Coordinates of C-alpha atoms in Angstrom, one line a residue:
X742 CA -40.1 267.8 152.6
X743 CA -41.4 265.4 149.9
X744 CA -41.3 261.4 150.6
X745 CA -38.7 259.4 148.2
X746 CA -40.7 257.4 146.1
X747 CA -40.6 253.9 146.3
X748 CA -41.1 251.4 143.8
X749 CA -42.4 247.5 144.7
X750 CA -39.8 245.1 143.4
X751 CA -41.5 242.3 141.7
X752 CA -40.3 238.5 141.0
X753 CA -39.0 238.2 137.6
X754 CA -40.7 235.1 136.3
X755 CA -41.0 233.1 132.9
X756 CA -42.9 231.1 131.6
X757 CA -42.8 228.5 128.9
X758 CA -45.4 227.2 127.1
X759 CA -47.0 224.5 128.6
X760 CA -47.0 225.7 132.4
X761 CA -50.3 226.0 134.1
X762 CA -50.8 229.2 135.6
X763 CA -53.4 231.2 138.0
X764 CA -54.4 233.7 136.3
X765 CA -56.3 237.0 137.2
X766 CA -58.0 239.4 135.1
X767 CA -57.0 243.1 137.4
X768 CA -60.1 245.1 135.8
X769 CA -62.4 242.2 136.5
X770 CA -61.5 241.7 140.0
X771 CA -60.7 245.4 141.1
X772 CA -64.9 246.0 139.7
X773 CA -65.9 243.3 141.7
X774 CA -67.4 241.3 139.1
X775 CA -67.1 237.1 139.0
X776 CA -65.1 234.8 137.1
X777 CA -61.8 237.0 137.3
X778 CA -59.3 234.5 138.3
X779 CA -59.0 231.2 136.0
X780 CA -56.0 228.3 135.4
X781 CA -54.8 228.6 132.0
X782 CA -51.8 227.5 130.1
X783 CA -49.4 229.2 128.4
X784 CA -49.3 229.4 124.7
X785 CA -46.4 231.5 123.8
X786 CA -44.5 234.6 125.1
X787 CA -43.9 238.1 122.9
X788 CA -42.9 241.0 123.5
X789 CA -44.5 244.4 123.4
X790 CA -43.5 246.6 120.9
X791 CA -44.6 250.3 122.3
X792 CA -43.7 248.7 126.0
X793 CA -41.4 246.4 125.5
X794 CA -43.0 244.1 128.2
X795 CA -43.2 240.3 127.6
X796 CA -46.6 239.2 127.5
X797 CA -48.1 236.0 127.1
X798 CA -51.4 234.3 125.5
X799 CA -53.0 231.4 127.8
X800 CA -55.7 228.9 127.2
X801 CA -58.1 229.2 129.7
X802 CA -58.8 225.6 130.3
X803 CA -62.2 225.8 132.5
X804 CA -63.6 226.8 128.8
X805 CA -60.9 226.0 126.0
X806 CA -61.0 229.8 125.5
X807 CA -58.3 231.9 124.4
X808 CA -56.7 234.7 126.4
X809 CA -54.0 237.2 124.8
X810 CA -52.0 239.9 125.8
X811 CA -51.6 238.3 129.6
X812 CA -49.5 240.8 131.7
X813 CA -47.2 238.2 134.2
X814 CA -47.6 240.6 137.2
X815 CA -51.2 238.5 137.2
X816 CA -49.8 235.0 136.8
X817 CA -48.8 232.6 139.0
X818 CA -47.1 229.1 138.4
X819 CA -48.9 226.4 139.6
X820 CA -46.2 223.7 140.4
X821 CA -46.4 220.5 140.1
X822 CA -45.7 219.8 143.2
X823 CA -48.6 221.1 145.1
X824 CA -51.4 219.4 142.4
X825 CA -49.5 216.2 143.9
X826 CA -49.1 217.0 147.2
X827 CA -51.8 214.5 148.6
X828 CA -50.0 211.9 146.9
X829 CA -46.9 212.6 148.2
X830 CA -47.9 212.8 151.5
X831 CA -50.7 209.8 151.4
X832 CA -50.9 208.4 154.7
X833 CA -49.8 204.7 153.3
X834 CA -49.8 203.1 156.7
X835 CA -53.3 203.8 156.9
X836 CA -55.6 200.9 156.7
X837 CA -58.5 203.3 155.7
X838 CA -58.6 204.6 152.2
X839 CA -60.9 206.9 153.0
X840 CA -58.2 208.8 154.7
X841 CA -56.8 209.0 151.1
X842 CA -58.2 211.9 148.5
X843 CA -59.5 210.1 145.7
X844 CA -56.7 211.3 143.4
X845 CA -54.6 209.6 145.9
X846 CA -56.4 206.4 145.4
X847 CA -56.7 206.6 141.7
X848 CA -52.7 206.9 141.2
X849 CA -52.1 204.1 143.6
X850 CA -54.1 202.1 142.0
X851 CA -53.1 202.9 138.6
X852 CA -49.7 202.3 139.7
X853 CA -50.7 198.8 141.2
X854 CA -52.1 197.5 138.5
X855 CA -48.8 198.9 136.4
X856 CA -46.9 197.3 138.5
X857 CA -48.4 193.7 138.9
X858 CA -48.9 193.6 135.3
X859 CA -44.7 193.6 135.5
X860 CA -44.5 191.0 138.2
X861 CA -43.6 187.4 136.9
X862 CA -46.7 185.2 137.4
X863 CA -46.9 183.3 140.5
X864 CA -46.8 179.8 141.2

């Protein structure tokens, strides 16, 4: 009796150009060797014309270098939302700064100085 074959259903995802993505290079990691996983951004989308697979062409943006032919199944969106997690969840009622990561502290204060620059002068 032979096993039914199975097939992994994968995420469809897109990307446009501009999204940061993780990125890792299969051959690379699968040998063991370093540097196979880098944040790039995405150039532009094609597709394929013997696969008809959509591919995509990062910047690798540790080294300005460009990547082509990117298969998806290795990407991953990086979302805004988790590079700005600290500052979302900055512990504001803390009197010590140094419970804030310094990208915390270097919005807040770019924001303060935004914002008293907006402030009518005092009196």
């Amino acid at each position: 009796m032979t096993q039914p074959q199975t097939q992994a259903t994968r995420p469809t995802t897109s990307y446009i150009k501009g999204d940061l993505v993780l990125f890792r290079d299969v051959e690379r990691f699968w040998l063991g060797l370093p540097g196979h996983t880098f944040v790039g951004r995405v150039e532009r989308s094609w597709t394929h014309a013997d696969t008809h697979k959509v591919l995509y062409d990062l910047t690798e943006l540790s080294g300005n270098r460009a990547r082509a032919g990117i298969d998806p199944d290795y990407m991953r969106l990086l979302p805004a939302t988790d590079a700005m997690h600290d500052i979302d969840t900055a512990p504001l009622s803390e009197p010590d700064t140094g419970a804030l990561t310094p990208a915390a502290v270097a919005w807040l204060r770019q924001h303060l100085r935004q914002d008293a620059a907006a402030l009518p002068a005092q009196r």
